[in-house]
mmCIF file of C-alpha atoms and ligand atoms in Angstrom:
data_model
loop_
_atom_site.group_PDB
_atom_site.id
_atom_site.type_symbol
_atom_site.label_atom_id
_atom_site.label_comp_id
_atom_site.label_asym_id
_atom_site.label_seq_id
_atom_site.Cartn_x
_atom_site.Cartn_y
_atom_site.Cartn_z
ATOM 1 C CA MET A 1 108.483 89.342 77.687
ATOM 2 C CA ALA A 2 111.713 87.901 78.911
ATOM 3 C CA GLY A 3 114.696 90.089 78.491
ATOM 4 C CA VAL A 4 112.659 93.264 77.557
ATOM 5 C CA GLN A 5 112.940 96.392 79.795
ATOM 6 C CA THR A 6 109.461 96.423 81.524
ATOM 7 C CA VAL A 7 107.735 99.293 83.255
ATOM 8 C CA LEU A 8 105.510 98.117 85.965
ATOM 9 C CA VAL A 9 102.420 100.335 86.460
ATOM 10 C CA LEU A 10 100.419 99.718 89.515
ATOM 11 C CA GLY A 11 96.666 100.489 88.410
ATOM 12 C CA GLY A 12 92.921 100.819 88.978
ATOM 13 C CA THR A 13 92.366 104.421 88.103
ATOM 14 C CA ALA A 14 92.169 106.622 85.037
ATOM 15 C CA GLU A 15 95.421 107.985 85.533
ATOM 16 C CA ALA A 16 96.992 104.461 85.264
ATOM 17 C CA ARG A 17 95.253 103.657 82.078
ATOM 18 C CA ALA A 18 96.068 107.038 80.463
ATOM 19 C CA LEU A 19 99.609 106.264 81.272
ATOM 20 C CA ALA A 20 99.797 102.760 80.095
ATOM 21 C CA ALA A 21 98.389 104.112 76.818
ATOM 22 C CA GLU A 22 100.653 106.754 76.693
ATOM 23 C CA LEU A 23 103.908 104.721 77.193
ATOM 24 C CA THR A 24 102.406 101.996 74.980
ATOM 25 C CA GLU A 25 102.189 104.562 72.157
ATOM 26 C CA ARG A 26 105.666 105.361 72.894
ATOM 27 C CA GLY A 27 106.964 101.936 72.141
ATOM 28 C CA VAL A 28 107.514 101.258 75.977
ATOM 29 C CA HIS A 29 106.686 97.719 77.277
ATOM 30 C CA VAL A 30 104.403 98.233 80.050
ATOM 31 C CA VAL A 31 102.807 95.721 82.502
ATOM 32 C CA SER A 32 99.741 97.057 84.187
ATOM 33 C CA SER A 33 98.897 95.494 87.647
ATOM 34 C CA LEU A 34 95.522 95.194 88.933
ATOM 35 C CA ALA A 35 94.079 94.126 92.275
ATOM 36 C CA GLY A 36 91.287 91.923 90.954
ATOM 37 C CA ARG A 37 88.762 93.705 93.069
ATOM 38 C CA VAL A 38 86.139 94.498 90.501
ATOM 39 C CA ALA A 39 84.358 91.508 88.571
ATOM 40 C CA ASN A 40 84.489 93.385 85.214
ATOM 41 C CA PRO A 41 87.616 96.063 85.305
ATOM 42 C CA ARG A 42 88.123 98.614 82.624
ATOM 43 C CA LEU A 43 91.360 97.164 81.135
ATOM 44 C CA PRO A 44 94.251 99.368 80.132
ATOM 45 C CA VAL A 45 95.773 98.882 76.922
ATOM 46 C CA GLY A 46 98.706 96.651 76.612
ATOM 47 C CA GLU A 47 99.766 93.731 79.096
ATOM 48 C CA VAL A 48 97.932 93.263 82.030
ATOM 49 C CA ARG A 49 98.491 90.891 85.322
ATOM 50 C CA ILE A 50 95.717 90.655 87.822
ATOM 51 C CA GLY A 51 95.897 89.589 91.609
ATOM 52 C CA GLY A 52 98.108 90.704 94.486
ATOM 53 C CA PHE A 53 101.983 90.082 94.787
ATOM 54 C CA GLY A 54 101.696 88.637 98.274
ATOM 55 C CA GLY A 55 103.083 91.984 99.911
ATOM 56 C CA ALA A 56 106.309 93.617 99.409
ATOM 57 C CA ASP A 57 108.297 90.906 99.358
ATOM 58 C CA GLY A 58 106.236 89.262 96.624
ATOM 59 C CA LEU A 59 106.338 92.635 94.804
ATOM 60 C CA ALA A 60 110.242 92.522 94.978
ATOM 61 C CA ARG A 61 110.197 89.305 93.701
ATOM 62 C CA TYR A 62 108.047 90.012 90.832
ATOM 63 C CA VAL A 63 109.918 93.151 89.487
ATOM 64 C CA THR A 64 113.219 91.424 89.893
ATOM 65 C CA GLU A 65 111.905 88.167 87.966
ATOM 66 C CA ASN A 66 110.103 90.247 85.083
ATOM 67 C CA ASP A 67 113.009 92.510 83.937
ATOM 68 C CA VAL A 68 111.073 95.406 85.521
ATOM 69 C CA VAL A 69 113.333 98.605 85.399
ATOM 70 C CA ALA A 70 110.864 101.151 86.879
ATOM 71 C CA VAL A 71 107.682 101.063 88.796
ATOM 72 C CA VAL A 72 104.609 103.612 88.684
ATOM 73 C CA ASP A 73 102.461 103.401 91.576
ATOM 74 C CA ALA A 74 99.208 105.008 90.028
ATOM 75 C CA THR A 75 96.866 103.357 92.199
ATOM 76 C CA HIS A 76 93.964 105.020 94.009
ATOM 77 C CA PRO A 77 95.039 107.475 97.010
ATOM 78 C CA PHE A 78 92.839 105.397 99.209
ATOM 79 C CA ALA A 79 94.733 102.330 98.058
ATOM 80 C CA GLN A 80 97.092 102.420 101.304
ATOM 81 C CA ARG A 81 98.466 98.880 101.522
ATOM 82 C CA ILE A 82 99.672 98.473 97.849
ATOM 83 C CA GLY A 83 101.225 101.900 98.216
ATOM 84 C CA ASN A 84 103.349 100.671 101.188
ATOM 85 C CA SER A 85 104.192 97.620 99.463
ATOM 86 C CA ALA A 86 105.347 99.704 96.442
ATOM 87 C CA VAL A 87 107.733 101.704 98.502
ATOM 88 C CA LYS A 88 109.228 98.780 100.482
ATOM 89 C CA GLY A 89 109.326 96.188 97.541
ATOM 90 C CA THR A 90 111.112 98.731 95.070
ATOM 91 C CA SER A 91 113.377 99.566 97.700
ATOM 92 C CA GLN A 92 114.292 95.985 98.325
ATOM 93 C CA ALA A 93 114.773 95.222 94.749
ATOM 94 C CA LYS A 94 116.491 98.675 94.085
ATOM 95 C CA ILE A 95 114.344 99.774 91.347
ATOM 96 C CA PRO A 96 113.224 103.259 91.050
ATOM 97 C CA LEU A 97 109.716 104.252 92.207
ATOM 98 C CA LEU A 98 107.302 107.082 91.053
ATOM 99 C CA ARG A 99 104.088 107.885 92.642
ATOM 100 C CA LEU A 100 101.483 109.211 90.248
ATOM 101 C CA GLU A 101 98.714 110.849 92.428
ATOM 102 C CA ARG A 102 95.855 113.026 91.520
ATOM 103 C CA LYS A 103 95.316 116.214 93.583
ATOM 104 C CA GLY A 104 92.730 116.209 96.376
ATOM 105 C CA TRP A 105 89.491 118.240 96.233
ATOM 106 C CA GLU A 106 89.251 121.448 97.931
ATOM 107 C CA ALA A 107 86.072 123.324 99.362
ATOM 108 C CA GLY A 108 85.184 126.769 97.415
ATOM 109 C CA PRO A 109 82.933 129.199 98.127
ATOM 110 C CA GLY A 110 79.218 127.903 99.277
ATOM 111 C CA ASP A 111 80.762 124.509 100.247
ATOM 112 C CA ASP A 112 79.632 123.039 103.457
ATOM 113 C CA TRP A 113 82.396 120.186 103.876
ATOM 114 C CA HIS A 114 83.094 118.338 107.145
ATOM 115 C CA TRP A 115 86.524 116.622 106.963
ATOM 116 C CA VAL A 116 86.759 113.252 108.648
ATOM 117 C CA GLY A 117 89.836 110.970 109.272
ATOM 118 C CA SER A 118 88.061 107.717 108.606
ATOM 119 C CA LEU A 119 84.665 105.960 107.517
ATOM 120 C CA ASP A 120 83.895 105.292 111.080
ATOM 121 C CA ASP A 121 84.253 108.926 111.861
ATOM 122 C CA ALA A 122 82.093 109.696 108.943
ATOM 123 C CA ALA A 123 79.238 107.267 110.431
ATOM 124 C CA THR A 124 79.312 109.483 113.487
ATOM 125 C CA LYS A 125 79.531 112.844 111.890
ATOM 126 C CA ILE A 126 76.230 112.097 109.638
ATOM 127 C CA THR A 127 74.242 111.787 112.903
ATOM 128 C CA GLU A 128 74.237 115.535 113.404
ATOM 129 C CA LEU A 129 73.895 116.358 109.710
ATOM 130 C CA GLY A 130 70.806 114.465 108.097
ATOM 131 C CA GLU A 131 68.727 111.356 107.449
ATOM 132 C CA ARG A 132 69.014 110.816 104.030
ATOM 133 C CA ILE A 133 72.537 109.892 103.221
ATOM 134 C CA PHE A 134 74.312 109.474 99.569
ATOM 135 C CA LEU A 135 77.283 107.217 100.440
ATOM 136 C CA THR A 136 79.712 107.159 97.340
ATOM 137 C CA SER A 137 82.605 105.810 99.668
ATOM 138 C CA GLY A 138 82.787 102.377 97.997
ATOM 139 C CA ARG A 139 81.463 98.864 98.442
ATOM 140 C CA GLN A 140 84.215 98.086 101.082
ATOM 141 C CA GLY A 141 83.345 100.895 103.072
ATOM 142 C CA LEU A 142 79.630 100.286 103.747
ATOM 143 C CA ALA A 143 80.367 98.127 106.853
ATOM 144 C CA ALA A 144 81.326 101.465 108.795
ATOM 145 C CA PHE A 145 77.627 102.429 108.582
ATOM 146 C CA ALA A 146 76.168 99.088 109.261
ATOM 147 C CA GLY A 147 75.037 100.058 112.808
ATOM 148 C CA CYS A 148 73.377 103.663 111.514
ATOM 149 C CA PRO A 149 69.410 103.961 111.428
ATOM 150 C CA GLN A 150 69.566 106.621 108.773
ATOM 151 C CA TRP A 151 68.308 105.895 104.907
ATOM 152 C CA PHE A 152 71.256 105.346 102.622
ATOM 153 C CA LEU A 153 71.674 105.527 98.815
ATOM 154 C CA ALA A 154 74.963 103.567 98.423
ATOM 155 C CA ARG A 155 76.508 103.929 94.913
ATOM 156 C CA CYS A 156 79.265 101.137 93.955
ATOM 157 C CA VAL A 157 80.731 99.286 91.085
ATOM 158 C CA ASP A 158 79.706 95.661 92.117
ATOM 159 C CA PRO A 159 77.138 94.467 94.662
ATOM 160 C CA PRO A 160 78.384 94.949 98.300
ATOM 161 C CA GLU A 161 78.406 92.131 100.743
ATOM 162 C CA PRO A 162 77.184 92.417 104.352
ATOM 163 C CA PRO A 163 77.111 93.830 106.777
ATOM 164 C CA LEU A 164 75.102 96.822 105.412
ATOM 165 C CA PRO A 165 72.998 99.434 107.038
ATOM 166 C CA PRO A 166 69.504 98.145 107.740
ATOM 167 C CA ASN A 167 67.803 101.196 105.409
ATOM 168 C CA ILE A 168 69.686 101.119 102.201
ATOM 169 C CA GLU A 169 69.453 101.126 98.400
ATOM 170 C CA ILE A 170 72.163 99.965 96.206
ATOM 171 C CA LEU A 171 72.860 101.805 92.921
ATOM 172 C CA LEU A 172 75.282 99.901 90.889
ATOM 173 C CA ASP A 173 77.111 102.269 88.513
ATOM 174 C CA ARG A 174 80.560 103.404 87.547
ATOM 175 C CA GLY A 175 81.897 106.995 86.925
ATOM 176 C CA PRO A 176 82.268 109.249 85.190
ATOM 177 C CA TYR A 177 79.242 110.889 86.425
ATOM 178 C CA ASP A 178 77.973 114.129 84.916
ATOM 179 C CA LEU A 179 76.436 117.050 86.600
ATOM 180 C CA VAL A 180 72.953 116.662 85.208
ATOM 181 C CA ARG A 181 72.563 113.071 86.343
ATOM 182 C CA GLU A 182 73.992 113.901 90.049
ATOM 183 C CA ARG A 183 71.612 116.693 90.279
ATOM 184 C CA ALA A 184 68.365 114.654 89.421
ATOM 185 C CA LEU A 185 69.807 111.942 91.614
ATOM 186 C CA GLN A 186 70.232 114.043 94.670
ATOM 187 C CA ASP A 187 66.763 115.557 93.932
ATOM 188 C CA GLU A 188 65.093 112.420 93.315
ATOM 189 C CA TYR A 189 66.263 110.488 96.481
ATOM 190 C CA ARG A 190 65.831 113.752 98.520
ATOM 191 C CA ILE A 191 69.662 113.370 99.783
ATOM 192 C CA ASP A 192 70.644 115.551 102.760
ATOM 193 C CA VAL A 193 73.977 114.634 103.364
ATOM 194 C CA LEU A 194 76.775 113.450 100.960
ATOM 195 C CA VAL A 195 79.596 111.091 102.078
ATOM 196 C CA THR A 196 82.751 110.881 100.248
ATOM 197 C CA LYS A 197 86.312 110.226 100.109
ATOM 198 C CA ASP A 198 88.611 112.400 99.032
ATOM 199 C CA SER A 199 89.398 110.621 95.715
ATOM 200 C CA GLY A 200 90.179 113.977 93.869
ATOM 201 C CA GLY A 201 90.256 114.269 89.758
ATOM 202 C CA THR A 202 87.450 115.259 87.673
ATOM 203 C CA MET A 203 85.670 111.915 87.276
ATOM 204 C CA THR A 204 83.429 111.800 90.125
ATOM 205 C CA VAL A 205 83.551 115.611 91.103
ATOM 206 C CA ALA A 206 80.229 116.411 89.810
ATOM 207 C CA LYS A 207 78.538 115.277 92.954
ATOM 208 C CA LEU A 208 80.022 117.725 94.988
ATOM 209 C CA VAL A 209 78.981 120.472 92.667
ATOM 210 C CA ALA A 210 75.351 119.370 92.950
ATOM 211 C CA ALA A 211 75.642 119.275 96.593
ATOM 212 C CA ARG A 212 77.069 122.721 96.925
ATOM 213 C CA GLU A 213 74.217 124.172 94.582
ATOM 214 C CA ARG A 214 71.537 122.518 96.975
ATOM 215 C CA GLY A 215 73.420 123.420 100.173
ATOM 216 C CA ILE A 216 73.885 119.687 101.064
ATOM 217 C CA PRO A 217 76.598 119.262 103.483
ATOM 218 C CA VAL A 218 79.253 116.845 102.669
ATOM 219 C CA VAL A 219 81.138 114.569 104.886
ATOM 220 C CA ILE A 220 84.456 114.124 103.368
ATOM 221 C CA VAL A 221 87.233 111.476 104.347
ATOM 222 C CA ARG A 222 90.852 112.719 104.441
ATOM 223 C CA ARG A 223 93.317 110.660 102.471
ATOM 224 C CA PRO A 224 95.560 108.168 104.667
ATOM 225 C CA ALA A 225 99.035 108.665 104.887
ATOM 226 C CA ARG A 226 101.334 107.114 102.531
ATOM 227 C CA PRO A 227 105.105 106.684 102.668
ATOM 228 C CA VAL A 228 106.982 109.875 101.294
ATOM 229 C CA THR A 229 108.456 108.854 97.683
ATOM 230 C CA GLU A 230 108.907 110.983 94.677
ATOM 231 C CA THR A 231 105.402 112.030 93.315
ATOM 232 C CA VAL A 232 103.869 113.781 90.241
ATOM 233 C CA GLY A 233 100.234 114.781 89.784
ATOM 234 C CA ASP A 234 99.879 114.081 86.191
ATOM 235 C CA VAL A 235 100.173 111.499 83.436
ATOM 236 C CA SER A 236 102.288 113.689 81.421
ATOM 237 C CA ALA A 237 105.037 114.098 84.153
ATOM 238 C CA ALA A 238 105.078 110.392 84.901
ATOM 239 C CA THR A 239 106.131 109.760 81.110
ATOM 240 C CA ASP A 240 108.769 112.141 81.364
ATOM 241 C CA TRP A 241 109.905 110.531 84.520
ATOM 242 C CA VAL A 242 109.644 106.842 82.924
ATOM 243 C CA SER A 243 111.479 108.317 79.614
ATOM 244 C CA GLU A 244 114.111 109.677 81.684
ATOM 245 C CA MET A 245 114.654 106.136 83.519
ATOM 246 C CA LEU A 246 114.722 104.486 80.532
ATOM 247 C CA ARG A 247 117.582 106.684 79.135
ATOM 248 C CA LYS A 248 119.899 105.873 82.238
HETATM 249 N N1 LIG B 301 90.395 102.078 97.419
HETATM 250 C C1 LIG B 301 89.808 102.718 96.577
HETATM 251 O O1 LIG B 301 88.918 103.802 97.207
HETATM 252 C C2 LIG B 301 90.027 102.464 95.198
HETATM 253 C C3 LIG B 301 88.927 103.259 94.461
HETATM 254 C C4 LIG B 301 89.221 103.110 93.148
HETATM 255 C C5 LIG B 301 90.260 102.074 92.478
HETATM 256 N N2 LIG B 301 90.876 101.343 93.493
HETATM 257 C C6 LIG B 301 91.908 100.595 92.871
HETATM 258 O O2 LIG B 301 91.632 99.193 93.640
HETATM 259 C C7 LIG B 301 92.499 98.334 93.671
HETATM 260 C C8 LIG B 301 92.430 98.137 95.216
HETATM 261 O O3 LIG B 301 92.253 98.955 96.184
HETATM 262 P P1 LIG B 301 92.413 98.839 97.679
HETATM 263 O O4 LIG B 301 91.787 99.985 98.385
HETATM 264 O O5 LIG B 301 91.715 97.366 98.018
HETATM 265 O O6 LIG B 301 94.049 98.529 97.680
HETATM 266 P P2 LIG B 301 94.666 98.425 99.136
HETATM 267 O O7 LIG B 301 94.087 98.037 100.315
HETATM 268 O O8 LIG B 301 96.047 99.114 99.037
HETATM 269 O O9 LIG B 301 95.242 96.847 98.349
HETATM 270 C C9 LIG B 301 94.949 95.551 99.178
HETATM 271 C C10 LIG B 301 95.713 94.415 98.543
HETATM 272 O O10 LIG B 301 95.257 94.448 97.329
HETATM 273 C C11 LIG B 301 96.444 94.111 96.385
HETATM 274 N N3 LIG B 301 96.659 95.018 95.389
HETATM 275 C C12 LIG B 301 95.952 96.406 95.568
HETATM 276 N N4 LIG B 301 96.251 97.270 94.216
HETATM 277 C C13 LIG B 301 96.824 96.474 93.540
HETATM 278 C C14 LIG B 301 97.397 96.376 92.094
HETATM 279 N N5 LIG B 301 97.060 97.745 91.561
HETATM 280 N N6 LIG B 301 98.038 95.409 91.730
HETATM 281 C C15 LIG B 301 98.122 94.342 92.196
HETATM 282 N N7 LIG B 301 97.559 94.107 93.459
HETATM 283 C C16 LIG B 301 97.093 95.323 94.068
HETATM 284 C C17 LIG B 301 97.886 93.987 97.314
HETATM 285 O O11 LIG B 301 97.613 92.581 97.560
HETATM 286 P P3 LIG B 301 99.217 91.928 98.014
HETATM 287 O O12 LIG B 301 99.536 92.413 99.564
HETATM 288 O O13 LIG B 301 99.009 90.584 98.135
HETATM 289 O O14 LIG B 301 99.992 92.329 97.018
HETATM 290 C C18 LIG B 301 97.289 94.795 98.421
HETATM 291 O O15 LIG B 301 97.917 94.563 99.781
HETATM 292 C C19 LIG B 301 93.719 99.358 93.700
HETATM 293 O O16 LIG B 301 94.604 98.857 92.269
HETATM 294 C C20 LIG B 301 93.341 100.744 93.556
HETATM 295 O O17 LIG B 301 94.011 101.537 92.414
HETATM 296 C C21 LIG B 301 90.846 101.667 94.868
#
């Protein structure tokens, strides 16, 4: 909508959808941006654009050409490239940027967590922990386990492409996942190691609870570093920030 003050929400997360809904409800013109990785994505309310911008320069061009007055990067904690582009692109275009990022998970009593820096490190770590691995790290990360002889149950939204581990069963599913099902899954498949990224949030946390109850070790991948930028942890704080930016 030419000439209308627009807020760009970089999305692909539940928080981004909630923010788009909240801002739309308040009469703010929001465009949500999705990468286009998932075949049938959950769409936020309001206007949506799909596909990469072409790096930081492309993002800077997009915000300038589309009357964007503020950007909220609500992408997934592991979406590092778009995070970098958001910081560089908004700085080039001189548009304010907020990072909306949910808190990471923390181990509690009874958890047996093994933190690693990457999926490659996770593939090494599992060799000392077990033989029947529940992989919940997403379709794009499966190649890291391609050389592993263990048996894998891999849960992903869309079918993965090779290379894959030789002994693997794919479970196509999409969160949120409840505890009853997570318990049943870990029991039915006799899982003895869980591999996850530190995505945080409540939608996929039940697998960690089920693993704790069963004494199953968890290999958990640390979040990649992102450039330092103003950050909030919840949708309501992000809504306040946008309101403040629109008042200016
Ligand atoms: N990584 C995960 O574990 C994960 C989990 C759940 C959801 N997601 C969501 O899935 C999307 C892709 O994740 P990823 O890890 O592949 O990201 P990534 O590695 O940071 O991004 C790769 C490229 O995809 C494009 N892109 C990513 N997010 C975009 C967005 N919201 N709007 C427009 N373009 C976007 C950008 O292309 P250009 O350089 O051409 O601009 C970016 O350079 C993200 O939106 C993220 O929120 C990711």
